[in-house]
PDB file of C-alpha atoms in Angstrom:
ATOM      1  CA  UNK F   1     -13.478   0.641  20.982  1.00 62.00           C
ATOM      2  CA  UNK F   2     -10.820  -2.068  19.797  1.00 60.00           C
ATOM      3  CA  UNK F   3     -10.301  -3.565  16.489  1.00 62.00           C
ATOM      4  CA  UNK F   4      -9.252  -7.152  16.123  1.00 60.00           C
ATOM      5  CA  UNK F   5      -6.451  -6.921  13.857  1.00 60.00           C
ATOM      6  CA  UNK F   6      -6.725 -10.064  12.228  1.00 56.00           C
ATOM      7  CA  UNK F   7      -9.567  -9.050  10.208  1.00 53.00           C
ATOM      8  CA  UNK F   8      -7.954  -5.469   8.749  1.00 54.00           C
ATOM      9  CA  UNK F   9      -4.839  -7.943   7.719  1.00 53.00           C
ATOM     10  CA  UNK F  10      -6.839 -10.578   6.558  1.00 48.00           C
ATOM     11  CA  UNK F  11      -8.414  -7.970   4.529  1.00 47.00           C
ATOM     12  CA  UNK F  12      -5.070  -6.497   3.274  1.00 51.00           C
ATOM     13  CA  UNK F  13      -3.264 -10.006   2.161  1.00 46.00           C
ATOM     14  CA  UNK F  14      -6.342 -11.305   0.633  1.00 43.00           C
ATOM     15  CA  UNK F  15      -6.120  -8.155  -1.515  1.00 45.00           C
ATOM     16  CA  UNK F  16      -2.512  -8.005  -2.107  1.00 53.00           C
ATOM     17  CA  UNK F  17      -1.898  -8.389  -5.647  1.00 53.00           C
ATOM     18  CA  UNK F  18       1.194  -9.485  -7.826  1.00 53.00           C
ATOM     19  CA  UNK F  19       1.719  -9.157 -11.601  1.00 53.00           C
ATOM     20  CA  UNK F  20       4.717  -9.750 -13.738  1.00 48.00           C
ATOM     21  CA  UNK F  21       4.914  -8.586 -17.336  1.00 46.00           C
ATOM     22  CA  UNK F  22       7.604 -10.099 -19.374  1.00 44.00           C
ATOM     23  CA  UNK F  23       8.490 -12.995 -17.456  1.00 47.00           C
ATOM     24  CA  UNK F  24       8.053 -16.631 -18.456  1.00 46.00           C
ATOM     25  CA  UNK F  25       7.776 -17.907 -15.074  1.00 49.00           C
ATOM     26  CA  UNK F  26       4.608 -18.055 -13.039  1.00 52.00           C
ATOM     27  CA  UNK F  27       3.609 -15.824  -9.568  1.00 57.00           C
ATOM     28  CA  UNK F  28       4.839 -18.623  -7.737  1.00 67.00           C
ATOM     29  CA  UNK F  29       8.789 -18.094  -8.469  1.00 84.00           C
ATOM     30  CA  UNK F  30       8.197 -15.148  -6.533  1.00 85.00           C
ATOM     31  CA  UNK F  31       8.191 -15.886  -2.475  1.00 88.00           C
ATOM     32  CA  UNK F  32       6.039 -13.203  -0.855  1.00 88.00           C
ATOM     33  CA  UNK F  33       5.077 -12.811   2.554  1.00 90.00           C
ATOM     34  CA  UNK F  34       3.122 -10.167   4.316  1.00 89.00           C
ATOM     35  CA  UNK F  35       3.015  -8.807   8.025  1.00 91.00           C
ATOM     36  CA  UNK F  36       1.745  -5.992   9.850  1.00 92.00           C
ATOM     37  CA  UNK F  37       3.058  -4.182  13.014  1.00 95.00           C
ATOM     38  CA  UNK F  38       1.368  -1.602  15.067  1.00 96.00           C
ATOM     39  CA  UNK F  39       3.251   1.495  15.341  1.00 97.00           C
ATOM     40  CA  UNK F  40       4.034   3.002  18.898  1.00 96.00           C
ATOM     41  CA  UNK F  41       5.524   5.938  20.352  1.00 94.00           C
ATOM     42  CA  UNK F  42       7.414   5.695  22.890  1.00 94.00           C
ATOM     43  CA  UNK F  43       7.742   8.625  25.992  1.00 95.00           C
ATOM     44  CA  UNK F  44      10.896   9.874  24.247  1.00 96.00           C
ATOM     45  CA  UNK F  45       8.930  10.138  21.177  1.00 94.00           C
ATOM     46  CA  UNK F  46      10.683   7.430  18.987  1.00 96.00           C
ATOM     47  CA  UNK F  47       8.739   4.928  16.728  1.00 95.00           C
ATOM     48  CA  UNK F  48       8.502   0.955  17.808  1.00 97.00           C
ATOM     49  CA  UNK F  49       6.822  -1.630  16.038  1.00 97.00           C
ATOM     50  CA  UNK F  50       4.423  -3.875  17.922  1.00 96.00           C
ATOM     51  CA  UNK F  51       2.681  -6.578  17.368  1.00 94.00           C
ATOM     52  CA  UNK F  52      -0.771  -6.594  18.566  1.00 92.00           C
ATOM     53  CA  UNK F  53      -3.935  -8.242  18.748  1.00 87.00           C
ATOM     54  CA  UNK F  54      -6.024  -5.117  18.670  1.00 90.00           C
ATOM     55  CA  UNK F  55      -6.105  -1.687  17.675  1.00 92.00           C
ATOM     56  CA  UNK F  56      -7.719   1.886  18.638  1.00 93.00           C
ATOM     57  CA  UNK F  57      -9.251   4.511  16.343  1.00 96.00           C
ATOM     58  CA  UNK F  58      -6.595   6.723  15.252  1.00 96.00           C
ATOM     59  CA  UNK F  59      -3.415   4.159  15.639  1.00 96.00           C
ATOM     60  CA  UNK F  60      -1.345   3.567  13.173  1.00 97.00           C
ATOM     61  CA  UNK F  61      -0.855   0.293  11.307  1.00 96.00           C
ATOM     62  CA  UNK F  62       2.609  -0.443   9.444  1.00 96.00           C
ATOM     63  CA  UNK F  63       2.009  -3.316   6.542  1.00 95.00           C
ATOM     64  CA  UNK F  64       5.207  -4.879   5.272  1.00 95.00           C
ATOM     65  CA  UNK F  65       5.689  -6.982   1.913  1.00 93.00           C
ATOM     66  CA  UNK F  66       8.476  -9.082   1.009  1.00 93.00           C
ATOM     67  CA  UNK F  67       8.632 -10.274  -2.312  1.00 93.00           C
ATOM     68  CA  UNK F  68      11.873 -12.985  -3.287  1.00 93.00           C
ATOM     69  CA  UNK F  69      12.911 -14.122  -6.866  1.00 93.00           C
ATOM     70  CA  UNK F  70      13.018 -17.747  -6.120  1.00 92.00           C
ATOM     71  CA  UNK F  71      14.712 -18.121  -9.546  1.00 91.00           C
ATOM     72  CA  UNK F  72      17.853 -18.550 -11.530  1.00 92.00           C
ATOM     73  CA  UNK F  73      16.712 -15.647 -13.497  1.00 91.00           C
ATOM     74  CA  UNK F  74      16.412 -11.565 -13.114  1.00 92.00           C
ATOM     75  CA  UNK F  75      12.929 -11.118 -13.187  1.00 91.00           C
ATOM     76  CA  UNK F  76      11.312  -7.776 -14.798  1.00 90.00           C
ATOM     77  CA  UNK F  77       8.274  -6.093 -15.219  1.00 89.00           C
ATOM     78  CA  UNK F  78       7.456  -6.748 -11.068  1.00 91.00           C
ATOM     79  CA  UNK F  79       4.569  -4.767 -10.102  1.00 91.00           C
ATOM     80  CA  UNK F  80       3.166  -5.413  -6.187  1.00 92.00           C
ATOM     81  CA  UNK F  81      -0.381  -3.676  -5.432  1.00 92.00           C
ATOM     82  CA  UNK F  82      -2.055  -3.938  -2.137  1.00 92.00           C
ATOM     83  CA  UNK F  83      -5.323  -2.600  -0.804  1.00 92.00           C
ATOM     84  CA  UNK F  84      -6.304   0.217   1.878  1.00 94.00           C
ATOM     85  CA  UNK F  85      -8.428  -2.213   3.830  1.00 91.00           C
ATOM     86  CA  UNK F  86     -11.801  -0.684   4.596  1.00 91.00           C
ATOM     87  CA  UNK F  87     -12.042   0.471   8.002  1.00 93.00           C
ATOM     88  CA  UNK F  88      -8.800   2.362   7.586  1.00 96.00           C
ATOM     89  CA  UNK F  89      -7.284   5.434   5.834  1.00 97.00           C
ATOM     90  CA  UNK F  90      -3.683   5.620   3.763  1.00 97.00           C
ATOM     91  CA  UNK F  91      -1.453   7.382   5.856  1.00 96.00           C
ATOM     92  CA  UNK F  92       0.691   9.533   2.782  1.00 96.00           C
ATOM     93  CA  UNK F  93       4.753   9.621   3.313  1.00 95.00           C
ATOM     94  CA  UNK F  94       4.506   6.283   5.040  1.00 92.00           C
ATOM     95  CA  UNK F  95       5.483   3.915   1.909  1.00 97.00           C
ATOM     96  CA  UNK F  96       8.728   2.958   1.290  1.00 97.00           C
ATOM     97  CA  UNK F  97      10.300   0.074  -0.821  1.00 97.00           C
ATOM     98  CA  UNK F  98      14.013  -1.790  -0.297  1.00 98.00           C
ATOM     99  CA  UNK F  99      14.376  -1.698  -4.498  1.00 97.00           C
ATOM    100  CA  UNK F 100      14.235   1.216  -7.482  1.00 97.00           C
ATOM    101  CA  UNK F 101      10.255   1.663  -8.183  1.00 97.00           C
ATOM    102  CA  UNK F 102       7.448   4.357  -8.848  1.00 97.00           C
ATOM    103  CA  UNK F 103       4.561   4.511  -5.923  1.00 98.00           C
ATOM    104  CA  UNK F 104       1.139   4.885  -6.940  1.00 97.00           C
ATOM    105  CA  UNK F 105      -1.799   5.434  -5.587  1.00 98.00           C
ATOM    106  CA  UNK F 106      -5.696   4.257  -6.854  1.00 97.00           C
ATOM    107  CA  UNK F 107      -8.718   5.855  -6.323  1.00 97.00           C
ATOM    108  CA  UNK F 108     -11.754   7.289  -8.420  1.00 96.00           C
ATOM    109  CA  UNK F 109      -9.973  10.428 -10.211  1.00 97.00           C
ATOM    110  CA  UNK F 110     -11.790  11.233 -13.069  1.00 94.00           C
ATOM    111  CA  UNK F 111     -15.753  11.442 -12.394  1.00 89.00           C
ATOM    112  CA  UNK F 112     -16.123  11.242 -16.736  1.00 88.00           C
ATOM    113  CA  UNK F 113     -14.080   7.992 -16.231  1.00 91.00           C
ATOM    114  CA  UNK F 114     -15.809   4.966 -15.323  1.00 91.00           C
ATOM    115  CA  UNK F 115     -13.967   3.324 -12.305  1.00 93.00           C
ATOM    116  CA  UNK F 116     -10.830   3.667 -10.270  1.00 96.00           C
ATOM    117  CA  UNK F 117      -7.513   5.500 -11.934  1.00 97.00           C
ATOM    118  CA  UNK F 118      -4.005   4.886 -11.122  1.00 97.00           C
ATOM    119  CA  UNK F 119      -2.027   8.021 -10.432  1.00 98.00           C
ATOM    120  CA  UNK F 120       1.762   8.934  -8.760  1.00 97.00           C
ATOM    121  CA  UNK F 121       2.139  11.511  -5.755  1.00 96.00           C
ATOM    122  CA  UNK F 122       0.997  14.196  -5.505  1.00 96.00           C
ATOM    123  CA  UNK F 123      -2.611  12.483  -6.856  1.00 97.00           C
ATOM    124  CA  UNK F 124      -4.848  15.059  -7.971  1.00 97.00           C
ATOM    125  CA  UNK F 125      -8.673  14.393  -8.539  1.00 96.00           C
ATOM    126  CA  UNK F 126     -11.656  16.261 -10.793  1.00 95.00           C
ATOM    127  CA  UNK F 127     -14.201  17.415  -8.823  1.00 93.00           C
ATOM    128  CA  UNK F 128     -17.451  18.416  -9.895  1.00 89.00           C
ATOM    129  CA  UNK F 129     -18.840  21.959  -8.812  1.00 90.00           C
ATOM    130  CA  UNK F 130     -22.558  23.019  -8.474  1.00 91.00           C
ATOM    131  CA  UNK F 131     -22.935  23.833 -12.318  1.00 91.00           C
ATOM    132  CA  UNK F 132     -20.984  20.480 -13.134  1.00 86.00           C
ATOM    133  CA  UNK F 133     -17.591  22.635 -14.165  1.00 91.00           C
ATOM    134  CA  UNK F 134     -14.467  20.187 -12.952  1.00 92.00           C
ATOM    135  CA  UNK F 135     -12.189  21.723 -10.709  1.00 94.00           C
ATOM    136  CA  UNK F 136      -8.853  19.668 -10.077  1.00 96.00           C
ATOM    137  CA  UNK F 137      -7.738  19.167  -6.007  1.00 97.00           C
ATOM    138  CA  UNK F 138      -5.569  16.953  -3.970  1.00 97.00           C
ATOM    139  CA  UNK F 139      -6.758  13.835  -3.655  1.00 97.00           C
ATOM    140  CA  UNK F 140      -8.404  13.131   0.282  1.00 97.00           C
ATOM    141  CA  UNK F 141      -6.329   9.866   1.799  1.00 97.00           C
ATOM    142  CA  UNK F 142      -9.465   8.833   2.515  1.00 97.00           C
ATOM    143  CA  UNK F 143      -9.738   8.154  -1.313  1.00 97.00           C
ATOM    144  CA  UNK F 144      -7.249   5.806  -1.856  1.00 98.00           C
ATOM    145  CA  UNK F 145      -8.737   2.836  -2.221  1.00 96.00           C
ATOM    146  CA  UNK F 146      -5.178   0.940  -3.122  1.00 95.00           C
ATOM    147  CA  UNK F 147      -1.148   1.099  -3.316  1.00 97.00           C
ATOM    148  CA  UNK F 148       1.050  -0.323  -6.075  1.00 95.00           C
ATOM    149  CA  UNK F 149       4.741  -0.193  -6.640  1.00 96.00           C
ATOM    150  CA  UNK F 150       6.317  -0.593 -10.719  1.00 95.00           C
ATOM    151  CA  UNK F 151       9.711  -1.911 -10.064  1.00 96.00           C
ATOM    152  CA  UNK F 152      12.032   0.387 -11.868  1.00 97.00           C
ATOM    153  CA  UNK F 153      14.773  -2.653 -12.395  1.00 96.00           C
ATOM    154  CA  UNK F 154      14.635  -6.311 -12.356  1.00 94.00           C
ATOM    155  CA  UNK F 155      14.993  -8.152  -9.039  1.00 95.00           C
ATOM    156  CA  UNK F 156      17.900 -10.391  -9.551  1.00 95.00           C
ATOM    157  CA  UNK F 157      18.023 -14.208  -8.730  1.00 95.00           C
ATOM    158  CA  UNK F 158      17.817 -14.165  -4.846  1.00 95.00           C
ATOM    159  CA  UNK F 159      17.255 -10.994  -4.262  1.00 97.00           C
ATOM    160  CA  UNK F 160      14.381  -9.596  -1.461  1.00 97.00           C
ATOM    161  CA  UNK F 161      12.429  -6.698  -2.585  1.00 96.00           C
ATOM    162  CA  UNK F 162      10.573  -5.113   0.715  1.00 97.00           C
ATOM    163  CA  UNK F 163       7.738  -2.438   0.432  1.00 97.00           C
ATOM    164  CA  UNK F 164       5.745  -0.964   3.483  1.00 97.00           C
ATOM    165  CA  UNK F 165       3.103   1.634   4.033  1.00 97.00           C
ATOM    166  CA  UNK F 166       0.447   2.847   6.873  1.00 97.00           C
ATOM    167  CA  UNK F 167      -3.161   2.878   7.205  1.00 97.00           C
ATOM    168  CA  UNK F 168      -4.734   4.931  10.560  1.00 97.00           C
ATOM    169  CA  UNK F 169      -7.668   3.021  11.562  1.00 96.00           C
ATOM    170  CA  UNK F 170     -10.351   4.939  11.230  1.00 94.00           C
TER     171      UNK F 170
END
């Protein structure tokens, strides 16, 4: 079966999320641009990038976002989220990020808590057992419903700030 990959990505950048706290200027003095790349392996087992039209169960996707401070000014308080797209799974140990910043993860944590919970790696979730006693276990990729990264610093005047993670189509 093959996935058209324009409608996972389309998915993805539609859900991609920017907030600023602390800073005057608007969302737009930030210059972001997303891509994706499908990662392959080649017969000497080393990682390319490739861009594709399509994809099979069980490949791997690599998203990339760019984020530049269009400004004059160091801007603070960046936070970038992005979703998991349905139709895929996070693939853990695959994020990175170009600039100083805590990873997070989202996904329902807490059954007594209405709604999704944001939570650093390793996530750990409450699950209920037969006689409704919460037991705490690593939260499934599967789970993660989104990705966020609190930049640590602010990203000075001109500066590009790059973050990436993987999703294995499911």
């Amino acid at each position: 079966m093959l996935i058209h990959l324009p409608l996972i990505s389309r998915a993805a950048f539609a859900g991609a999320a920017l907030s600023m706290v602390g800073f005057a200027a608007s969302a737009e003095a930030l210059s972001s641009t997303f891509s994706f790349r499908v990662v392959e392996v080649t017969e000497d087992g080393q990682e390319q990038l490739a861009e594709r039209g399509t994809v099979r169960p069980g490949e791997i996707i690599h998203y990339q976002l760019s984020h530049e401070n269009t400004t004059t000014d160091a801007m603070a308080g960046i936070v970038i989220a992005a979703p998991v797209p349905q139709g895929v799974t996070l693939t853990l140990g695959g994020e990175t990020t170009s600039v100083k910043a805590v990873f997070e993860v989202q996904a329902e944590l807490d059954p007594e808590q209405e709604g999704l919970e944001w939570s650093t790696l390793p996530a750990m979730r409450m699950v209920a057992d037969a006689d409704g006693t919460l037991n705490e276990e690593p939260l499934p990729e599967a789970e993660i419903a989104s990705v966020r990264w609190t930049f640590s610093e602010p990203l000075n005047a001109g500066e590009t700030a790059f973050n990436t993670y993987r999703v294995r189509v499911d």
